[in-house]
PDB file of C-alpha atoms (C1' of nucleotides) in Angstrom:
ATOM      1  CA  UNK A 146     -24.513   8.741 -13.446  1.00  0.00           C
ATOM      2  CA  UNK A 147     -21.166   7.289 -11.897  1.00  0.00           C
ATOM      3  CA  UNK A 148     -20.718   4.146 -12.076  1.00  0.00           C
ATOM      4  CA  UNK A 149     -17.132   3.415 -12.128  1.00  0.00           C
ATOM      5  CA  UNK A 150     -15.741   0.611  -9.977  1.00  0.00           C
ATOM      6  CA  UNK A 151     -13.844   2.381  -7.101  1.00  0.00           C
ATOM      7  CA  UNK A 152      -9.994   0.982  -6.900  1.00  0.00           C
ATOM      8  CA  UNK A 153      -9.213  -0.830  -3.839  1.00  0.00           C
ATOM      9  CA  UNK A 154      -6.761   2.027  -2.916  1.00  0.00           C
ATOM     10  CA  UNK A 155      -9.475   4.615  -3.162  1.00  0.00           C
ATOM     11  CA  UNK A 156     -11.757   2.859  -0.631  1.00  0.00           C
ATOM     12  CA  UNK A 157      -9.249   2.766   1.499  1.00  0.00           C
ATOM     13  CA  UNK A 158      -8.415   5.843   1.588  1.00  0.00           C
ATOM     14  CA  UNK A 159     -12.271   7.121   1.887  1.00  0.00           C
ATOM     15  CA  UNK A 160     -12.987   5.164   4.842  1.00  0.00           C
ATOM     16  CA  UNK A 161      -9.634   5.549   6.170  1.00  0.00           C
ATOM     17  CA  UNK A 162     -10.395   9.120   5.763  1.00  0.00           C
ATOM     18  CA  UNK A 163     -14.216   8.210   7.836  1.00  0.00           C
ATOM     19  CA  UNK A 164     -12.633   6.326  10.394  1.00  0.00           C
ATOM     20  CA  UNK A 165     -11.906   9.906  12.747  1.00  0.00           C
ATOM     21  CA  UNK A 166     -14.192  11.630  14.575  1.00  0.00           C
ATOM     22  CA  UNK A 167     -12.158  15.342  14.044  1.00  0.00           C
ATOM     23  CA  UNK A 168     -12.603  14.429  10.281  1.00  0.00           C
ATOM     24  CA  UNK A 169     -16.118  13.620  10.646  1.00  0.00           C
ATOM     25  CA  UNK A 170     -16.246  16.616  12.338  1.00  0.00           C
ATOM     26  CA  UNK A 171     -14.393  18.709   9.574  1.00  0.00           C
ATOM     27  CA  UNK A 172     -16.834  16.809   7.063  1.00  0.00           C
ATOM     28  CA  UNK A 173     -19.963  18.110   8.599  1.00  0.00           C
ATOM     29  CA  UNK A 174     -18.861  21.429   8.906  1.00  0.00           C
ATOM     30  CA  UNK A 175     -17.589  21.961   5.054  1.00  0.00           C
ATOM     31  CA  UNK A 176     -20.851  20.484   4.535  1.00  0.00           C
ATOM     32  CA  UNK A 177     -23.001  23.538   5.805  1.00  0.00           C
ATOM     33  CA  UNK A 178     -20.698  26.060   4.272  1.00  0.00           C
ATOM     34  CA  UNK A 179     -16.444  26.988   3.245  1.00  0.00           C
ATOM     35  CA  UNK A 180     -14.309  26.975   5.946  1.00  0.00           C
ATOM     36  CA  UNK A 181     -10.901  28.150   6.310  1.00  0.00           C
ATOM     37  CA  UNK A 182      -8.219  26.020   7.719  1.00  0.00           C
ATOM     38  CA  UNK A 183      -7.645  28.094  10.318  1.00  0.00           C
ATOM     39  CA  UNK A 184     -10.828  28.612  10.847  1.00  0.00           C
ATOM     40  CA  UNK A 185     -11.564  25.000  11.217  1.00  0.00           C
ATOM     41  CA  UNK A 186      -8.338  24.814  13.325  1.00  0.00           C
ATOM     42  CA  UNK A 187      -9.776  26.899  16.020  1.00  0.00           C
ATOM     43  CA  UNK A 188     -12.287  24.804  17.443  1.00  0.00           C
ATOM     44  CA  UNK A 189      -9.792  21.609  17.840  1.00  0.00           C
ATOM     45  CA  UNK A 190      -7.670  20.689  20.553  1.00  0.00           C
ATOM     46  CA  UNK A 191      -4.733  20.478  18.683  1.00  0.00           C
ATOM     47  CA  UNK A 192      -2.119  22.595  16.466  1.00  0.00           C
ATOM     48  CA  UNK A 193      -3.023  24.333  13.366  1.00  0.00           C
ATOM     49  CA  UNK A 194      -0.499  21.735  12.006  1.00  0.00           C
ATOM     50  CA  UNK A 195      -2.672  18.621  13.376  1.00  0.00           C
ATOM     51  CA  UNK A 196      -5.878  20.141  11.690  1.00  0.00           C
ATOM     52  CA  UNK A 197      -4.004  21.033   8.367  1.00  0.00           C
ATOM     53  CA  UNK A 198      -3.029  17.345   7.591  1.00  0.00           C
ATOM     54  CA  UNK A 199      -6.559  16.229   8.337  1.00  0.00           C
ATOM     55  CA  UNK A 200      -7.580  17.782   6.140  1.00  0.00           C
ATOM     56  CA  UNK A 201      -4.868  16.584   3.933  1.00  0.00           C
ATOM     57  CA  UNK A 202      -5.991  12.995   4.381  1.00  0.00           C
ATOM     58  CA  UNK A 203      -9.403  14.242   3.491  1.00  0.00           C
ATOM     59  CA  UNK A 204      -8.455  16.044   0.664  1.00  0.00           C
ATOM     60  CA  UNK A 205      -7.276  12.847  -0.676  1.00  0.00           C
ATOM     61  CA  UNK A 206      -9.754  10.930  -0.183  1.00  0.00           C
ATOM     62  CA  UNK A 207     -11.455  13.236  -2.272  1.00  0.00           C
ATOM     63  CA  UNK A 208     -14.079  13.894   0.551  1.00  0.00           C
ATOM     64  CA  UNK A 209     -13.143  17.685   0.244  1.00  0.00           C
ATOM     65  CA  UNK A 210     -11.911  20.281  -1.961  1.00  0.00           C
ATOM     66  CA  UNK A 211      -9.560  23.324  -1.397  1.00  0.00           C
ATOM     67  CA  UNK A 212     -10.433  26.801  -3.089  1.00  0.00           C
ATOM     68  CA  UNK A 213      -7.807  29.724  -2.444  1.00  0.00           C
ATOM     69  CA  UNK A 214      -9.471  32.888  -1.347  1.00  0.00           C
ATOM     70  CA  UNK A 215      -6.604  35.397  -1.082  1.00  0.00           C
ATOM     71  CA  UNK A 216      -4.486  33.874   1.764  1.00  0.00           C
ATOM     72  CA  UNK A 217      -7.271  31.659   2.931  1.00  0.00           C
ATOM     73  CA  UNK A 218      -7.409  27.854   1.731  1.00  0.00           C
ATOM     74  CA  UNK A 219     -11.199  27.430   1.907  1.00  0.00           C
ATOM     75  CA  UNK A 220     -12.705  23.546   2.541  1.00  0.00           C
ATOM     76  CA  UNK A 221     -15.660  22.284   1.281  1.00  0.00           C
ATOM     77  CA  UNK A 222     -16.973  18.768   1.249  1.00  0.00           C
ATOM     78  CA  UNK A 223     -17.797  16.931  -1.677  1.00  0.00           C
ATOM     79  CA  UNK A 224     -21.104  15.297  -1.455  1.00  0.00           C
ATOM     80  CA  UNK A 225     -21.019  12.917  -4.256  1.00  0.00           C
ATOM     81  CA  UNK A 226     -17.826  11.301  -2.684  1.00  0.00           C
ATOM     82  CA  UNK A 227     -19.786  10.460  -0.042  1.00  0.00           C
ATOM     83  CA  UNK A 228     -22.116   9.017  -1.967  1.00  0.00           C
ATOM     84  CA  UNK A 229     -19.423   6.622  -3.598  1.00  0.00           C
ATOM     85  CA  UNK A 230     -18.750   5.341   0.182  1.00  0.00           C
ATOM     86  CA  UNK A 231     -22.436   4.848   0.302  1.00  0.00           C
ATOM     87  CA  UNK A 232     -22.601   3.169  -2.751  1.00  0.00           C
ATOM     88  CA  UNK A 233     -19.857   0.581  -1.620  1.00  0.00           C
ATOM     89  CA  UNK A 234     -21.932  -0.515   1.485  1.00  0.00           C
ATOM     90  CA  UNK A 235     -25.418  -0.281  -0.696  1.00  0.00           C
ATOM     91  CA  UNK A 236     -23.277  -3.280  -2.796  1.00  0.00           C
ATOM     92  CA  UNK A 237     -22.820  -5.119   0.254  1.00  0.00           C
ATOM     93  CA  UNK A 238     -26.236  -5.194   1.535  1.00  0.00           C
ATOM     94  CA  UNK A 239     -27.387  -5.768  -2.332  1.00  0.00           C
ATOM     95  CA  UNK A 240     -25.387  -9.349  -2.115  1.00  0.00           C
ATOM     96  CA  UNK A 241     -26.491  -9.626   1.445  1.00  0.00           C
ATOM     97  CA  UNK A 242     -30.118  -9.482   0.107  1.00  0.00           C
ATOM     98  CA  UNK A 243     -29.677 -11.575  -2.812  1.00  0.00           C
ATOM     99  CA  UNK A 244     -28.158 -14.029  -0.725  1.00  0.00           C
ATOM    100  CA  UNK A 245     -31.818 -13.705   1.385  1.00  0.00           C
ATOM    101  CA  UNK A 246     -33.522 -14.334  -1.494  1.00  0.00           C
ATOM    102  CA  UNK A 247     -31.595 -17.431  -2.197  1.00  0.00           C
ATOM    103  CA  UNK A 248     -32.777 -19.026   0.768  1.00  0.00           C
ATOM    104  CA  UNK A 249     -36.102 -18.292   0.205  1.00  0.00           C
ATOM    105  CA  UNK A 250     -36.151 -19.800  -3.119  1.00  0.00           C
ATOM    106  CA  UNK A 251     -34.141 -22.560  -0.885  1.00  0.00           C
ATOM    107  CA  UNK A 252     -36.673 -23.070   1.918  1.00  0.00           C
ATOM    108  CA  UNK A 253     -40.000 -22.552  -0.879  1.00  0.00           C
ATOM    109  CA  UNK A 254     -37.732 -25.756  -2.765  1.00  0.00           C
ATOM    110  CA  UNK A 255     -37.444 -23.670  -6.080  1.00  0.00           C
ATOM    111  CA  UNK A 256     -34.594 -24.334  -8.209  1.00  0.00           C
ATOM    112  CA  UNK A 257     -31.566 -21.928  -8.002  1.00  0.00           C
ATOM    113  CA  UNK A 258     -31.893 -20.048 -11.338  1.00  0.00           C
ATOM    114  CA  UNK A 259     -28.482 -19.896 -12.050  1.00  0.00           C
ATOM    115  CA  UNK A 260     -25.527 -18.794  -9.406  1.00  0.00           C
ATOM    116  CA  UNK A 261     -23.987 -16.067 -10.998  1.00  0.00           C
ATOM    117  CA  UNK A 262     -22.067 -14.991  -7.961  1.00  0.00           C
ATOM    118  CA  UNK A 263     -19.013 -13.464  -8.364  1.00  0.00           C
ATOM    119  CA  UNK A 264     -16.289 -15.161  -6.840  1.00  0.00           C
ATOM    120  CA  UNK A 265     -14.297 -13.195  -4.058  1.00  0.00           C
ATOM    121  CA  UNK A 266     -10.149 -13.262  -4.003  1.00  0.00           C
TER     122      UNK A 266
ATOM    123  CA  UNK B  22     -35.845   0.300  15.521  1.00  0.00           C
ATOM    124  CA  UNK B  23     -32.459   0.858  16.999  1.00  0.00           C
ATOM    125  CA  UNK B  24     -31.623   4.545  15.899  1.00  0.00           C
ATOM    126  CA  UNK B  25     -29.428   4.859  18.895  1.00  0.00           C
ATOM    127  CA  UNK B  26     -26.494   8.045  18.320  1.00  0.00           C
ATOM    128  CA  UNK B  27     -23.001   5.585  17.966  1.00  0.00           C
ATOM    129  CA  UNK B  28     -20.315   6.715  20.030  1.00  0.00           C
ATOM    130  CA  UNK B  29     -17.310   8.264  18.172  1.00  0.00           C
ATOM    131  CA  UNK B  30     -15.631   5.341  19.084  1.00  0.00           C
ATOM    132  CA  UNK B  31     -17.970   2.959  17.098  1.00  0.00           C
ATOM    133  CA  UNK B  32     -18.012   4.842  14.250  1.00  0.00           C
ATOM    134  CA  UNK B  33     -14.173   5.307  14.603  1.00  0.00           C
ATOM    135  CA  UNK B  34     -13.805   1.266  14.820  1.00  0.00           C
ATOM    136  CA  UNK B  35     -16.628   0.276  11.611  1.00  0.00           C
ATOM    137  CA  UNK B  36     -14.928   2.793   9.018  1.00  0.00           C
ATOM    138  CA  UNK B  37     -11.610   1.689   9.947  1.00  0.00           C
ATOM    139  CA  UNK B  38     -12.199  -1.914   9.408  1.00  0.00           C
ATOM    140  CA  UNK B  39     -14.033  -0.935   6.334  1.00  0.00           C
ATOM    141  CA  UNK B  40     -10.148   0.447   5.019  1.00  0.00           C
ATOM    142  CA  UNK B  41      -8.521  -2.337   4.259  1.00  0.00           C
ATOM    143  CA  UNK B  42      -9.407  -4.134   1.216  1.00  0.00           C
ATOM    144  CA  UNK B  43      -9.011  -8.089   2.915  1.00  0.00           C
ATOM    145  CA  UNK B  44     -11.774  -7.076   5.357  1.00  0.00           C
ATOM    146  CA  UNK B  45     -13.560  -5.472   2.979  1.00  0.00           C
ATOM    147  CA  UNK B  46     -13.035  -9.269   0.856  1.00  0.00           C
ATOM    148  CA  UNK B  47     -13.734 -10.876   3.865  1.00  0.00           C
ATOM    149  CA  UNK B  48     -17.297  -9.191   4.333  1.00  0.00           C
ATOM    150  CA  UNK B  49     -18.369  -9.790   1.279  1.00  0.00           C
ATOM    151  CA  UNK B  50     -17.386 -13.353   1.514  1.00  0.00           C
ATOM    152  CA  UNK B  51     -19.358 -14.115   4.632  1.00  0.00           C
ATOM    153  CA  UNK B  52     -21.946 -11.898   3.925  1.00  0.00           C
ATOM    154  CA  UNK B  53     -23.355 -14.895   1.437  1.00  0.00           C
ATOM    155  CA  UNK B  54     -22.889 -17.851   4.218  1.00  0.00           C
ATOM    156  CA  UNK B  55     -20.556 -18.515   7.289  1.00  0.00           C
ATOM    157  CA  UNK B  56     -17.086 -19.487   6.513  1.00  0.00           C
ATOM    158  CA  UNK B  57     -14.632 -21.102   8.991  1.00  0.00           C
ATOM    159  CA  UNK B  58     -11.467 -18.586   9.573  1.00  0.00           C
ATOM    160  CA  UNK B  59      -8.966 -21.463   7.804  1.00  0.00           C
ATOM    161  CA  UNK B  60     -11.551 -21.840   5.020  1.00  0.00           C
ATOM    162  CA  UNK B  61     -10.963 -17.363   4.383  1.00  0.00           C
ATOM    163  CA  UNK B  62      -7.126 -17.828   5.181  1.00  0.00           C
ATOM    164  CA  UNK B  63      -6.693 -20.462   1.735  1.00  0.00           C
ATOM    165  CA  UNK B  64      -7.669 -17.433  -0.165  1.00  0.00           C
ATOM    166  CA  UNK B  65      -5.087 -14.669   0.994  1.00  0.00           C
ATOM    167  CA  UNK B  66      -1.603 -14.127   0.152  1.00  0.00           C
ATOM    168  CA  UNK B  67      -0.733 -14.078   4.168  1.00  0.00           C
ATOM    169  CA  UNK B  68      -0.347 -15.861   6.944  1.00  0.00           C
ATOM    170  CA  UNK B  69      -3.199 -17.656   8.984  1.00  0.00           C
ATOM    171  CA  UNK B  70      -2.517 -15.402  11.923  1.00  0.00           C
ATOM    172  CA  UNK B  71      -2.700 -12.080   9.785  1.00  0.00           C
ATOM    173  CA  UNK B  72      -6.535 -13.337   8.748  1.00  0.00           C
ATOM    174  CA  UNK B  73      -7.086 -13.967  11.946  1.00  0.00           C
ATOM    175  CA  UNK B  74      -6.076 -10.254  13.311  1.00  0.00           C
ATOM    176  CA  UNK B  75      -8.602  -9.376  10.146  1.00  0.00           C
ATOM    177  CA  UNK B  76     -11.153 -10.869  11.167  1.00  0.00           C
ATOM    178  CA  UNK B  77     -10.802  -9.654  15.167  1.00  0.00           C
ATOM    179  CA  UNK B  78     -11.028  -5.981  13.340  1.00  0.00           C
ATOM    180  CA  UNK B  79     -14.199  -7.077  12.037  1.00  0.00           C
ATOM    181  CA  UNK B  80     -15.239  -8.564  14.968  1.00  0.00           C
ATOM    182  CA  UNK B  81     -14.642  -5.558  17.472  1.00  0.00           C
ATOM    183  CA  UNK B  82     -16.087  -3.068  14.582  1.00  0.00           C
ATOM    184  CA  UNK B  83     -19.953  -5.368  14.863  1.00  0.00           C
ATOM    185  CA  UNK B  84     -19.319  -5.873  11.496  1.00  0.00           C
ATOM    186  CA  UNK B  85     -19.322  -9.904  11.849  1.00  0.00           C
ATOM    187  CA  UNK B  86     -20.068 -12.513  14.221  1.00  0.00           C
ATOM    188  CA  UNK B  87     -18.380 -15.987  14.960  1.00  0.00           C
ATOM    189  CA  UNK B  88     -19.997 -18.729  16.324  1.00  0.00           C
ATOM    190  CA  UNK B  89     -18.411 -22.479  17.010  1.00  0.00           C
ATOM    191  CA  UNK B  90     -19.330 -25.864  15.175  1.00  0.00           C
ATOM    192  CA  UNK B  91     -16.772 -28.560  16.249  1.00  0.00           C
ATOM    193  CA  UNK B  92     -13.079 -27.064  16.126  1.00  0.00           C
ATOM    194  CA  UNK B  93     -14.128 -24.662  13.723  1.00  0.00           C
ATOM    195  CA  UNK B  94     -14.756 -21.003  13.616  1.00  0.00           C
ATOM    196  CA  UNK B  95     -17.832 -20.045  11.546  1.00  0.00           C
ATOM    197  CA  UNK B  96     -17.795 -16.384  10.333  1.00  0.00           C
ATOM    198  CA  UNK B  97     -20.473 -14.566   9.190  1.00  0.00           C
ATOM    199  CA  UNK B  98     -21.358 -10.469   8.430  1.00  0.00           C
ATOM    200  CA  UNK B  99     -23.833  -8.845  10.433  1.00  0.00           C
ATOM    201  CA  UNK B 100     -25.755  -6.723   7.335  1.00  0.00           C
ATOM    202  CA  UNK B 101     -27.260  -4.256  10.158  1.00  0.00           C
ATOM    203  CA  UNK B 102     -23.602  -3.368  11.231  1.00  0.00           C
ATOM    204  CA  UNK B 103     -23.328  -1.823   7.243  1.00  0.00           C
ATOM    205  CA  UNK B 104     -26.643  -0.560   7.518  1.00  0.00           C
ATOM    206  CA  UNK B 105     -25.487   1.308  10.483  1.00  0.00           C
ATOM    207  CA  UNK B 106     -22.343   2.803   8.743  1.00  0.00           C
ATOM    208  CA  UNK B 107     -24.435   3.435   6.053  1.00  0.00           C
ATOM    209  CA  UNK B 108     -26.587   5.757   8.287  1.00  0.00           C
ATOM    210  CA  UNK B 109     -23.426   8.052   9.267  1.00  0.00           C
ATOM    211  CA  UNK B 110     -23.295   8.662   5.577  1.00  0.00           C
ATOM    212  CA  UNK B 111     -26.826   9.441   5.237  1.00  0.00           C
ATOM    213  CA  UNK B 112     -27.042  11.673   7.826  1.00  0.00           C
ATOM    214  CA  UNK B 113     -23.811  13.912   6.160  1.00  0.00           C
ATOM    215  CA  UNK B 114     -25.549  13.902   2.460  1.00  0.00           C
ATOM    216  CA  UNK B 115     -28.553  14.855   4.306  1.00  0.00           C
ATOM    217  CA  UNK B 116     -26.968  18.038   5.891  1.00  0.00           C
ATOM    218  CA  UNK B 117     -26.049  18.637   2.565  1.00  0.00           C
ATOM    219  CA  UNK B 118     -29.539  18.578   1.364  1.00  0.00           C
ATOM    220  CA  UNK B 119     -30.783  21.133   3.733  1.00  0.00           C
ATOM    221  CA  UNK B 120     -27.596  23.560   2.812  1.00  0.00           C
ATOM    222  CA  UNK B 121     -29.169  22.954  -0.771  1.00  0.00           C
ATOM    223  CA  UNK B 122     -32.102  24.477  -0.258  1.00  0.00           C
ATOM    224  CA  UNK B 123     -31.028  26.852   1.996  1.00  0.00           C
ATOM    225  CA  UNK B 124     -29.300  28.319  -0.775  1.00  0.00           C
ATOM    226  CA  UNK B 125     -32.083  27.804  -3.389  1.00  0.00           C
ATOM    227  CA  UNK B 126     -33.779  29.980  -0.623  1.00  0.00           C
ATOM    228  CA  UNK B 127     -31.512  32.537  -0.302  1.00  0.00           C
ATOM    229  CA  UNK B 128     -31.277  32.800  -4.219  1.00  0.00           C
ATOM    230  CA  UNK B 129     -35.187  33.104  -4.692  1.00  0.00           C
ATOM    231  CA  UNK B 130     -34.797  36.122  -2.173  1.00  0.00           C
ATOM    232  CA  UNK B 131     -32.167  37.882  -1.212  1.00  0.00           C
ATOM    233  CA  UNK B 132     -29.105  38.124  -3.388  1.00  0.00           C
ATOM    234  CA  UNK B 133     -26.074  38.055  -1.223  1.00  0.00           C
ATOM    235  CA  UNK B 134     -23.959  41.076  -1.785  1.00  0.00           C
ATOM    236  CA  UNK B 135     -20.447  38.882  -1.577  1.00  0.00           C
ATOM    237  CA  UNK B 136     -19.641  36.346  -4.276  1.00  0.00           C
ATOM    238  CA  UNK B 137     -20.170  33.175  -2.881  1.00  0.00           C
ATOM    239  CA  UNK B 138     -20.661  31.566  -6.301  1.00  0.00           C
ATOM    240  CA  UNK B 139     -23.276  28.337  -4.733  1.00  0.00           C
ATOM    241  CA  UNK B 140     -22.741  25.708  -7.666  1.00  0.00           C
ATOM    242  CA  UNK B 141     -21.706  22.501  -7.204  1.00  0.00           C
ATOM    243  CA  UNK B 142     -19.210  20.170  -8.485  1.00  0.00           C
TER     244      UNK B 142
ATOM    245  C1'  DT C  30      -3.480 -42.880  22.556  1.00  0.00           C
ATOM    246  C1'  DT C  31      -1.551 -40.413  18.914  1.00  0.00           C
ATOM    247  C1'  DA C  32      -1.686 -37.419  15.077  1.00  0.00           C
ATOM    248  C1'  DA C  33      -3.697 -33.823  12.465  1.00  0.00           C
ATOM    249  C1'  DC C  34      -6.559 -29.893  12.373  1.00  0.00           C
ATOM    250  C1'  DG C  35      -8.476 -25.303  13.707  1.00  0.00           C
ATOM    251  C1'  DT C  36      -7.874 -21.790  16.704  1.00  0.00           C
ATOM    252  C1'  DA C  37      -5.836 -18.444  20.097  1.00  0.00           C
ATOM    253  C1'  DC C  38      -2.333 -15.633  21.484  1.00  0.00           C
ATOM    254  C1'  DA C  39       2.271 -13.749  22.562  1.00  0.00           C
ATOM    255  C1'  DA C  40       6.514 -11.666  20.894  1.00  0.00           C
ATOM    256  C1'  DC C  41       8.589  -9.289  17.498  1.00  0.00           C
ATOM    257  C1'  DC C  42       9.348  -5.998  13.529  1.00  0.00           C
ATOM    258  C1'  DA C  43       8.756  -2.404   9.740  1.00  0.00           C
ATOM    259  C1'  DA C  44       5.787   1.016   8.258  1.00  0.00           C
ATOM    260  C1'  DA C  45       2.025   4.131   8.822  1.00  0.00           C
ATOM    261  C1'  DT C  46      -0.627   7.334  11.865  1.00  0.00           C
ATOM    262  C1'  DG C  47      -1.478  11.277  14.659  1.00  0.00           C
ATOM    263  C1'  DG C  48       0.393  14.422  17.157  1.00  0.00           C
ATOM    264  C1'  DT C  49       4.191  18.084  18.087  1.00  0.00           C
ATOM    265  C1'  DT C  50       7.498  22.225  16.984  1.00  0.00           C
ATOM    266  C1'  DG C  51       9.923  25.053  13.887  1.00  0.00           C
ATOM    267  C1'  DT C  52      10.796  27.379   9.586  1.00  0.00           C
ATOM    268  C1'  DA C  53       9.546  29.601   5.419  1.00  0.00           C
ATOM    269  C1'  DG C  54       6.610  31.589   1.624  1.00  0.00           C
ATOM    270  C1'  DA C  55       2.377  34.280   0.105  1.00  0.00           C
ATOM    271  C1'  DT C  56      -0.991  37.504   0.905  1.00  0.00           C
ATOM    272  C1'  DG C  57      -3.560  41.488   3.002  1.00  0.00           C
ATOM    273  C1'  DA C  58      -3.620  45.364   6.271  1.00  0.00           C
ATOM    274  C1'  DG C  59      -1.638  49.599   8.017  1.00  0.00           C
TER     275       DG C  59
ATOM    276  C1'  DC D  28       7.554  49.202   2.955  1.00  0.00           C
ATOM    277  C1'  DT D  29       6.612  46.523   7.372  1.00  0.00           C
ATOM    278  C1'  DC D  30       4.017  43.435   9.973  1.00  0.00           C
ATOM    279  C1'  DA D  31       0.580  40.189  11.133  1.00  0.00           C
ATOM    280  C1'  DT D  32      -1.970  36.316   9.134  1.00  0.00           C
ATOM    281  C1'  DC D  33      -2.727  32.007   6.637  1.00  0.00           C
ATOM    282  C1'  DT D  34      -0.758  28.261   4.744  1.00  0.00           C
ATOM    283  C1'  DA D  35       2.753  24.677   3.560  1.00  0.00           C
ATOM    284  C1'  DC D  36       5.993  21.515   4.859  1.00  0.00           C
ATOM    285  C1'  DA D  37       9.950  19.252   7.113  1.00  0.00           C
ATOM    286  C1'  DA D  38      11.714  16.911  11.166  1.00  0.00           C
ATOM    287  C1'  DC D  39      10.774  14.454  15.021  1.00  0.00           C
ATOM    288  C1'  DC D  40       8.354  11.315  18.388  1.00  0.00           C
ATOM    289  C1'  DA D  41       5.018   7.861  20.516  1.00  0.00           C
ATOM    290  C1'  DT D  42       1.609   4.737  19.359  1.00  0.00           C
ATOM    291  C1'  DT D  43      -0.889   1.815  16.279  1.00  0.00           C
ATOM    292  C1'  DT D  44      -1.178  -1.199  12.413  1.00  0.00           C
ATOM    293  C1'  DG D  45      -0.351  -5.153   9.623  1.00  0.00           C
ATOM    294  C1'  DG D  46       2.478  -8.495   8.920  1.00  0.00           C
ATOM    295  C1'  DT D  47       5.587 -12.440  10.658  1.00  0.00           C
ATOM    296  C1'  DT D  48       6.908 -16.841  13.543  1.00  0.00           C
ATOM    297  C1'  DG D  49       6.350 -19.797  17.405  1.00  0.00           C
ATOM    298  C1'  DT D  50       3.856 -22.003  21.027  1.00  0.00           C
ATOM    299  C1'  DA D  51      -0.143 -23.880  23.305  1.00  0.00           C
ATOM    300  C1'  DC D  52      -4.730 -25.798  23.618  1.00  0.00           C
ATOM    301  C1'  DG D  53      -9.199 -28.032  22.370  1.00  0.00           C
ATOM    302  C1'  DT D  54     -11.381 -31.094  19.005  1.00  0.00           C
ATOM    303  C1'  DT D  55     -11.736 -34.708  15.569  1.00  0.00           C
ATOM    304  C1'  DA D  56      -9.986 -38.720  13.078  1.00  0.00           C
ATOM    305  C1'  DA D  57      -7.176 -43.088  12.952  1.00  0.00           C
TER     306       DA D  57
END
DNA sequence: TTAACGTACAACCAAATGGTTGTAGATGAG
DNA sequence: CTCATCTACAACCATTTGGTTGTACGTTAA
């Protein structure tokens, strides 16, 4: 099980790498199967060139991989990297529901066990 | 329950407010209780202005609210907003899912003749 | 009223982004 | 071998981004 803490540079580079609906669309493809770059390129309204450093950003995000198959540069997403973005909104909804519980404890007039919470900056 | 499709444009907006580590900061800040937008500026190494522009990212993106009391600015994070980039990613692992066991399929049948080698990682 | 505070917004700037074209190196087909 | 294909990468350009400073305006405190 992963549970290293993500650098900040990392998670900006994932959803940097999210925040583009041609990689999305790259993503979802290399999901179902290897594509080739050109390949990919073909169904994009823009130059080989364009789709190649998409994938580029991808590929450093480390959302996909790169596997040479004679001349061909097959991409394939990585699934677990997407589960790292995942897991960096499931940690902001986990201190978004502890922060419910808080005020419950608050509005039942229970004690506040003891505030633990990290500070931020 | 909202499951509406987002636009591209949505999507585009919440992942790339999500790539910059002060928003990111800033989330997880108001995510535990409203703070005023001078009260988040104390705690970065930039200008008033620059938090400001931060938080209008997050603002356009859904991904917080503000709401006056007196001269102040209170923000707070909307937790659906993550929820719903949080969805985008579930909907790409689950596509991955099905090409899973379309290929335990495939292996439990009919051996493909080329070697596309199916493991993972 | 006056002063201080919190915010909004415009103007400006350097750097990054997202696209282009062009060139060059590997690889496979004929 | 020769040629077409696939990829890599540099150079260039327009726009966006992330920061700055400065100004203006509403609200609260003295």
């Amino acid at each position: 099980m992963v549970v290293d803490e993500l650098s900040d540079e990392s998670v900006d580079r994932l959803f940097h790498a999210l925040a583009d609906a041609t990689r999305r669309s790259i993503l979802r493809r290399c999901v179902r199967g290897e594509l080739s770059v050109s390949r990919l390129a073909e169904d994009y309204p823009m130059s080989f060139a364009a789709v190649q450093k998409h994938v580029a950003v991808l590929e450093r995000a480390g959302l996909v991989t790169k596997q040479r198959r004679g001349r061909e540069q097959l991409v394939r997403t990585d699934a677990e990297a997407i589960a790292r973005a995942r897991q960096v909104l499931d940690e902001l909804e986990a201190t978004w529901r502890g922060r419910v519980d808080r005020m419950a404890r608050l509005l039942a007039q229970d004690p506040e066990p003891d505030d633990k919470t990290p500070k931020e900056g």
